[in-house]
Coordinates of N, CA, C and O in Angstrom, one line a residue:
Q21 N 0.6 18.1 -4.3 CA 2.0 18.2 -4.4 C 2.6 17.8 -5.7 O 3.7 17.9 -6.0
Q22 N 1.7 17.2 -6.6 CA 2.1 16.8 -7.9 C 3.2 15.7 -7.9 O 4.1 15.8 -8.8
I23 N 3.3 14.9 -6.9 CA 4.3 13.8 -6.9 C 3.5 12.5 -6.6 O 2.4 12.5 -6.0
N24 N 4.2 11.4 -7.0 CA 3.5 10.1 -6.7 C 3.7 9.7 -5.3 O 4.7 10.0 -4.6
H25 N 2.6 9.0 -4.8 CA 2.6 8.5 -3.4 C 2.2 7.0 -3.6 O 1.4 6.7 -4.5
G26 N 2.6 6.2 -2.6 CA 2.3 4.8 -2.7 C 2.3 4.1 -1.4 O 2.6 4.7 -0.4
I27 N 2.0 2.8 -1.5 CA 2.0 1.9 -0.3 C 2.8 0.7 -0.7 O 2.5 0.1 -1.7
I28 N 3.7 0.4 0.2 CA 4.5 -0.9 -0.1 C 4.1 -1.9 1.0 O 4.1 -1.5 2.2
F29 N 3.8 -3.1 0.6 CA 3.4 -4.1 1.5 C 4.5 -5.1 1.7 O 5.2 -5.5 0.8
N30 N 4.6 -5.6 3.0 CA 5.6 -6.7 3.2 C 4.9 -7.8 3.9 O 4.6 -7.7 5.1
T31 N 4.5 -8.8 3.2 CA 3.7 -9.9 3.8 C 4.5 -10.7 4.7 O 4.0 -11.3 5.7
S32 N 5.8 -10.8 4.5 CA 6.6 -11.6 5.4 C 6.8 -11.0 6.8 O 6.8 -11.7 7.8
S33 N 6.8 -9.6 6.9 CA 6.9 -9.0 8.2 C 5.6 -8.5 8.7 O 5.4 -7.9 9.7
N34 N 4.5 -8.6 7.8 CA 3.2 -8.2 8.1 C 3.0 -6.7 8.4 O 2.4 -6.3 9.3
T35 N 3.7 -5.9 7.5 CA 3.6 -4.5 7.6 C 3.3 -3.8 6.3 O 3.4 -4.5 5.2
Y36 N 2.9 -2.6 6.3 CA 2.9 -1.7 5.1 C 3.3 -0.3 5.5 O 3.2 0.1 6.6
S37 N 3.9 0.4 4.5 CA 4.4 1.7 4.7 C 3.9 2.6 3.6 O 3.7 2.2 2.4
V38 N 3.6 3.9 3.9 CA 3.2 4.9 2.9 C 4.5 5.7 2.5 O 5.2 6.1 3.4
Y39 N 4.7 5.8 1.2 CA 5.9 6.5 0.8 C 5.5 7.6 -0.3 O 4.4 7.6 -0.8
S40 N 6.4 8.5 -0.5 CA 6.3 9.4 -1.6 C 7.5 9.4 -2.5 O 8.6 9.2 -2.1
Q41 N 7.3 9.4 -3.8 CA 8.3 9.4 -4.9 C 9.1 8.1 -5.0 O 9.3 7.6 -6.1
N42 N 9.5 7.5 -4.0 CA 10.2 6.2 -4.0 C 10.1 5.5 -2.7 O 9.8 6.1 -1.7
T43 N 10.3 4.2 -2.7 CA 10.0 3.3 -1.6 C 10.9 3.6 -0.4 O 10.7 3.1 0.7
T44 N 12.0 4.3 -0.6 CA 12.9 4.6 0.5 C 12.5 5.9 1.3 O 13.0 6.2 2.3
N45 N 11.5 6.7 0.7 CA 11.1 7.9 1.3 C 9.8 7.7 2.0 O 8.7 8.1 1.5
I46 N 9.8 7.1 3.2 CA 8.6 6.8 3.9 C 8.1 8.1 4.5 O 8.8 8.9 5.1
E47 N 6.8 8.3 4.3 CA 6.1 9.5 4.8 C 6.1 9.5 6.3 O 6.2 8.4 7.0
K48 N 5.8 10.6 6.9 CA 5.7 10.7 8.4 C 4.2 10.7 8.8 O 3.4 11.2 8.1
E49 N 3.9 9.9 9.8 CA 2.5 9.8 10.3 C 2.2 11.2 10.9 O 2.9 11.6 11.8
P50 N 1.1 11.8 10.5 CA 0.8 13.2 10.9 C 0.8 13.4 12.4 O 1.3 14.4 12.9
S51 N 0.2 12.5 13.2 CA 0.0 12.8 14.6 C 1.2 12.5 15.5 O 1.4 13.1 16.5
T52 N 2.1 11.7 14.9 CA 3.3 11.4 15.7 C 4.6 11.8 15.1 O 5.7 11.8 15.7
T53 N 4.6 12.1 13.8 CA 5.8 12.4 13.0 C 6.8 11.3 12.9 O 7.9 11.5 12.4
L54 N 6.4 10.1 13.3 CA 7.2 8.9 13.1 C 6.9 8.3 11.7 O 5.9 8.7 11.0
P55 N 7.8 7.5 11.2 CA 7.5 6.9 9.9 C 6.2 6.2 9.8 O 5.7 5.5 10.7
F56 N 5.4 6.4 8.7 CA 4.1 5.9 8.5 C 4.2 4.5 8.1 O 4.0 4.1 6.9
T57 N 4.4 3.6 9.1 CA 4.5 2.2 8.9 C 3.5 1.5 9.8 O 3.5 1.8 11.0
V58 N 2.6 0.7 9.3 CA 1.6 0.0 10.1 C 2.2 -1.5 10.3 O 2.5 -2.1 9.3
D59 N 2.3 -1.9 11.5 CA 2.9 -3.2 11.9 C 1.9 -4.1 12.5 O 1.7 -4.0 13.7
Y60 N 1.2 -4.9 11.7 CA 0.2 -5.8 12.2 C 0.8 -6.8 13.2 O 0.1 -7.3 14.0
A61 N 2.0 -7.2 13.0 CA 2.6 -8.2 13.9 C 2.9 -7.7 15.3 O 2.8 -8.5 16.2
N62 N 3.2 -6.4 15.5 CA 3.5 -6.0 16.8 C 2.6 -4.9 17.4 O 2.9 -4.5 18.5
D63 N 1.7 -4.4 16.7 CA 0.8 -3.4 17.2 C -0.5 -4.0 17.8 O -1.2 -4.7 17.1
A64 N -0.7 -3.9 19.1 CA -1.8 -4.5 19.7 C -3.2 -4.2 19.1 O -4.1 -5.0 19.2
T65 N -3.3 -3.0 18.5 CA -4.5 -2.6 17.8 C -4.9 -3.6 16.7 O -6.1 -3.8 16.5
F66 N -3.9 -4.2 16.1 CA -4.2 -5.1 15.0 C -4.0 -6.6 15.3 O -3.8 -7.4 14.4
K67 N -4.0 -6.9 16.6 CA -3.8 -8.3 17.0 C -4.6 -9.3 16.3 O -5.9 -9.1 16.1
G68 N -4.0 -10.3 15.7 CA -4.7 -11.3 15.0 C -4.9 -11.1 13.5 O -5.4 -11.9 12.8
M69 N -4.5 -9.9 13.0 CA -4.6 -9.5 11.6 C -3.4 -9.8 10.9 O -2.3 -9.6 11.4
T70 N -3.5 -10.3 9.6 CA -2.3 -10.5 8.8 C -2.6 -10.1 7.4 O -3.8 -10.2 6.9
I71 N -1.6 -9.6 6.7 CA -1.7 -9.3 5.3 C -1.3 -10.6 4.6 O -0.1 -11.0 4.7
T72 N -2.3 -11.3 4.0 CA -2.0 -12.6 3.5 C -1.6 -12.6 2.0 O -0.9 -13.5 1.6
A73 N -2.0 -11.6 1.2 CA -1.6 -11.6 -0.2 C -1.8 -10.2 -0.8 O -2.7 -9.4 -0.3
T74 N -1.0 -9.9 -1.8 CA -1.2 -8.6 -2.6 C -1.1 -9.0 -4.0 O -0.4 -10.0 -4.4
S75 N -1.8 -8.3 -4.9 CA -1.7 -8.5 -6.3 C -1.9 -7.2 -7.1 O -2.9 -6.7 -7.2
F76 N -0.7 -6.7 -7.5 CA -0.7 -5.5 -8.3 C 0.0 -5.6 -9.6 O 0.5 -4.6 -10.2
G77 N 0.1 -6.8 -10.1 CA 0.6 -7.0 -11.5 C 2.1 -7.1 -11.7 O 2.5 -7.3 -12.8
S78 N 2.8 -7.0 -10.6 CA 4.3 -7.1 -10.7 C 4.8 -8.2 -9.8 O 4.6 -8.1 -8.6
P79 N 5.5 -9.2 -10.4 CA 5.9 -10.3 -9.5 C 7.1 -9.9 -8.6 O 7.4 -10.6 -7.7
T80 N 7.7 -8.7 -8.9 CA 8.9 -8.4 -8.1 C 8.6 -7.4 -7.0 O 9.5 -7.0 -6.2
T81 N 7.4 -6.9 -6.8 CA 7.1 -5.9 -5.8 C 5.7 -6.0 -5.3 O 4.8 -6.4 -6.0
D82 N 5.5 -5.7 -4.1 CA 4.2 -5.7 -3.4 C 3.8 -4.3 -3.1 O 3.8 -3.8 -2.0
R83 N 3.6 -3.5 -4.2 CA 3.3 -2.1 -3.9 C 2.3 -1.6 -5.0 O 2.1 -2.1 -6.0
V84 N 1.6 -0.5 -4.6 CA 0.8 0.2 -5.5 C 1.1 1.7 -5.3 O 1.3 2.2 -4.2
E85 N 1.3 2.4 -6.4 CA 1.7 3.8 -6.4 C 0.7 4.6 -7.2 O 0.2 4.1 -8.2
F86 N 0.3 5.8 -6.7 CA -0.7 6.6 -7.4 C 0.0 7.9 -7.9 O 0.8 8.5 -7.1
D87 N -0.3 8.3 -9.1 CA 0.2 9.6 -9.6 C -0.6 10.7 -9.1 O -1.6 10.5 -8.4
S88 N -0.3 11.9 -9.6 CA -1.0 13.1 -9.1 C -2.5 13.1 -9.5 O -3.3 13.9 -8.9
L89 N -2.9 12.3 -10.4 CA -4.3 12.2 -10.9 C -5.0 11.0 -10.2 O -6.2 10.8 -10.4
G90 N -4.3 10.3 -9.4 CA -4.9 9.1 -8.7 C -4.8 7.8 -9.5 O -5.4 6.8 -9.1
I91 N -4.1 7.8 -10.6 CA -4.0 6.6 -11.4 C -3.0 5.6 -10.7 O -1.9 6.0 -10.4
P92 N -3.4 4.4 -10.5 CA -2.6 3.4 -9.8 C -1.6 2.7 -10.8 O -1.9 2.4 -11.9
Y93 N -0.4 2.5 -10.2 CA 0.7 1.8 -10.9 C 1.3 0.7 -10.0 O 1.2 0.8 -8.8
S94 N 1.9 -0.3 -10.6 CA 2.6 -1.3 -9.8 C 4.1 -1.2 -9.8 O 4.8 -1.9 -9.0
D95 N 4.6 -0.4 -10.7 CA 6.1 -0.4 -10.9 C 6.7 1.0 -10.8 O 7.5 1.4 -11.6
G96 N 6.3 1.8 -9.8 CA 7.0 3.1 -9.6 C 6.5 4.1 -10.6 O 7.3 5.0 -10.9
G97 N 5.3 4.1 -11.0 CA 4.8 5.1 -11.9 C 5.1 5.0 -13.3 O 5.0 6.0 -14.1
V98 N 5.5 3.8 -13.8 CA 5.9 3.7 -15.2 C 4.7 3.1 -16.0 O 4.3 3.7 -17.0
T99 N 4.1 2.0 -15.5 CA 3.0 1.3 -16.3 C 1.8 1.3 -15.4 O 1.8 0.7 -14.3
P100 N 0.7 1.9 -15.8 CA -0.6 1.8 -15.1 C -1.0 0.3 -14.9 O -0.7 -0.5 -15.7
L101 N -1.7 0.1 -13.8 CA -2.2 -1.3 -13.6 C -3.0 -1.8 -14.8 O -3.8 -1.1 -15.3
A102 N -2.7 -3.0 -15.2 CA -3.4 -3.6 -16.3 C -4.7 -4.2 -15.9 O -5.7 -4.4 -16.7
A103 N -4.8 -4.5 -14.6 CA -6.0 -5.1 -14.0 C -6.2 -4.6 -12.6 O -5.2 -4.0 -12.1
D104 N -7.4 -4.7 -12.0 CA -7.5 -4.3 -10.7 C -6.6 -5.0 -9.8 O -6.2 -6.2 -10.0
G105 N -6.0 -4.3 -8.7 CA -5.1 -4.9 -7.8 C -5.8 -5.2 -6.5 O -6.9 -4.5 -6.2
T106 N -5.3 -6.1 -5.7 CA -5.9 -6.4 -4.4 C -4.9 -6.6 -3.3 O -3.8 -6.9 -3.5
V107 N -5.5 -6.4 -2.1 CA -4.8 -6.7 -0.8 C -5.7 -7.6 0.0 O -6.9 -7.2 0.2
T108 N -5.3 -8.7 0.4 CA -6.1 -9.6 1.2 C -5.6 -9.6 2.6 O -4.4 -9.8 2.9
I109 N -6.6 -9.4 3.6 CA -6.3 -9.3 5.0 C -7.1 -10.4 5.7 O -8.3 -10.5 5.4
N110 N -6.5 -11.1 6.6 CA -7.1 -12.1 7.4 C -7.2 -11.7 8.9 O -6.2 -11.2 9.4
S111 N -8.3 -11.9 9.5 CA -8.4 -11.5 10.9 C -9.2 -12.6 11.6 O -10.4 -12.8 11.3
S112 N -8.6 -13.4 12.4 CA -9.2 -14.5 13.2 C -10.1 -15.4 12.3 O -11.2 -15.8 12.6
G113 N -9.5 -15.8 11.1 CA -10.2 -16.7 10.2 C -11.1 -16.0 9.2 O -11.5 -16.7 8.3
A114 N -11.4 -14.8 9.4 CA -12.3 -14.1 8.4 C -11.3 -13.3 7.4 O -10.4 -12.7 7.8
T115 N -11.7 -13.4 6.1 CA -10.8 -12.8 5.1 C -11.6 -11.6 4.4 O -12.7 -11.8 4.1
S116 N -10.9 -10.5 4.2 CA -11.4 -9.4 3.5 C -10.4 -9.0 2.4 O -9.2 -9.1 2.6
T117 N -11.0 -8.6 1.3 CA -10.1 -8.1 0.2 C -10.4 -6.7 -0.1 O -11.6 -6.3 -0.3
V118 N -9.4 -5.9 -0.2 CA -9.4 -4.5 -0.6 C -9.0 -4.4 -2.1 O -8.0 -5.0 -2.4
T119 N -9.8 -3.8 -2.9 CA -9.6 -3.8 -4.4 C -9.3 -2.3 -4.8 O -10.0 -1.4 -4.4
V120 N -8.2 -2.2 -5.5 CA -7.8 -0.9 -6.2 C -8.2 -1.0 -7.6 O -7.6 -1.8 -8.3
T121 N -9.1 -0.2 -8.1 CA -9.5 -0.2 -9.5 C -8.5 0.4 -10.4 O -8.1 1.5 -10.2
K122 N -8.2 -0.3 -11.5 CA -7.3 0.2 -12.5 C -7.8 1.5 -13.1 O -9.0 1.7 -13.1
N123 N -7.0 2.3 -13.6 CA -7.3 3.6 -14.2 C -7.8 4.7 -13.3 O -7.4 5.8 -13.4
T124 N -8.7 4.3 -12.4 CA -9.4 5.4 -11.6 C -8.7 5.5 -10.2 O -8.8 6.5 -9.5
G125 N -8.2 4.4 -9.7 CA -7.7 4.3 -8.3 C -8.7 4.2 -7.2 O -8.4 4.3 -6.0
K126 N -10.0 4.0 -7.6 CA -11.0 3.8 -6.6 C -10.7 2.6 -5.8 O -10.3 1.5 -6.3
V127 N -10.9 2.7 -4.5 CA -10.6 1.6 -3.5 C -11.9 1.2 -2.9 O -12.7 1.9 -2.4
N128 N -12.1 -0.2 -3.0 CA -13.3 -0.8 -2.4 C -12.9 -1.8 -1.4 O -12.0 -2.5 -1.5

């Protein structure tokens, strides 16, 4: 589609949403056509899981956005990530970290 897409995390409400072009344009989940928001706090599928931290280089936002080439940004597609970004998730005392690699957008 040649437009930016991203994920905005809200650690206080324990949710994340997938958006296109800007954070107010939440994508639709394909199977339900409802807004694509994952709610760890209220969805039984994710019972006990929490988003404990995000790190994408901007102190004012908890989001990562990808341009049409897959390059990740922290600030709405203006400045590419200067360092790898992370999302930390805790589940029943076990912690996992998802890393988004700067420049390439590779996710581990």
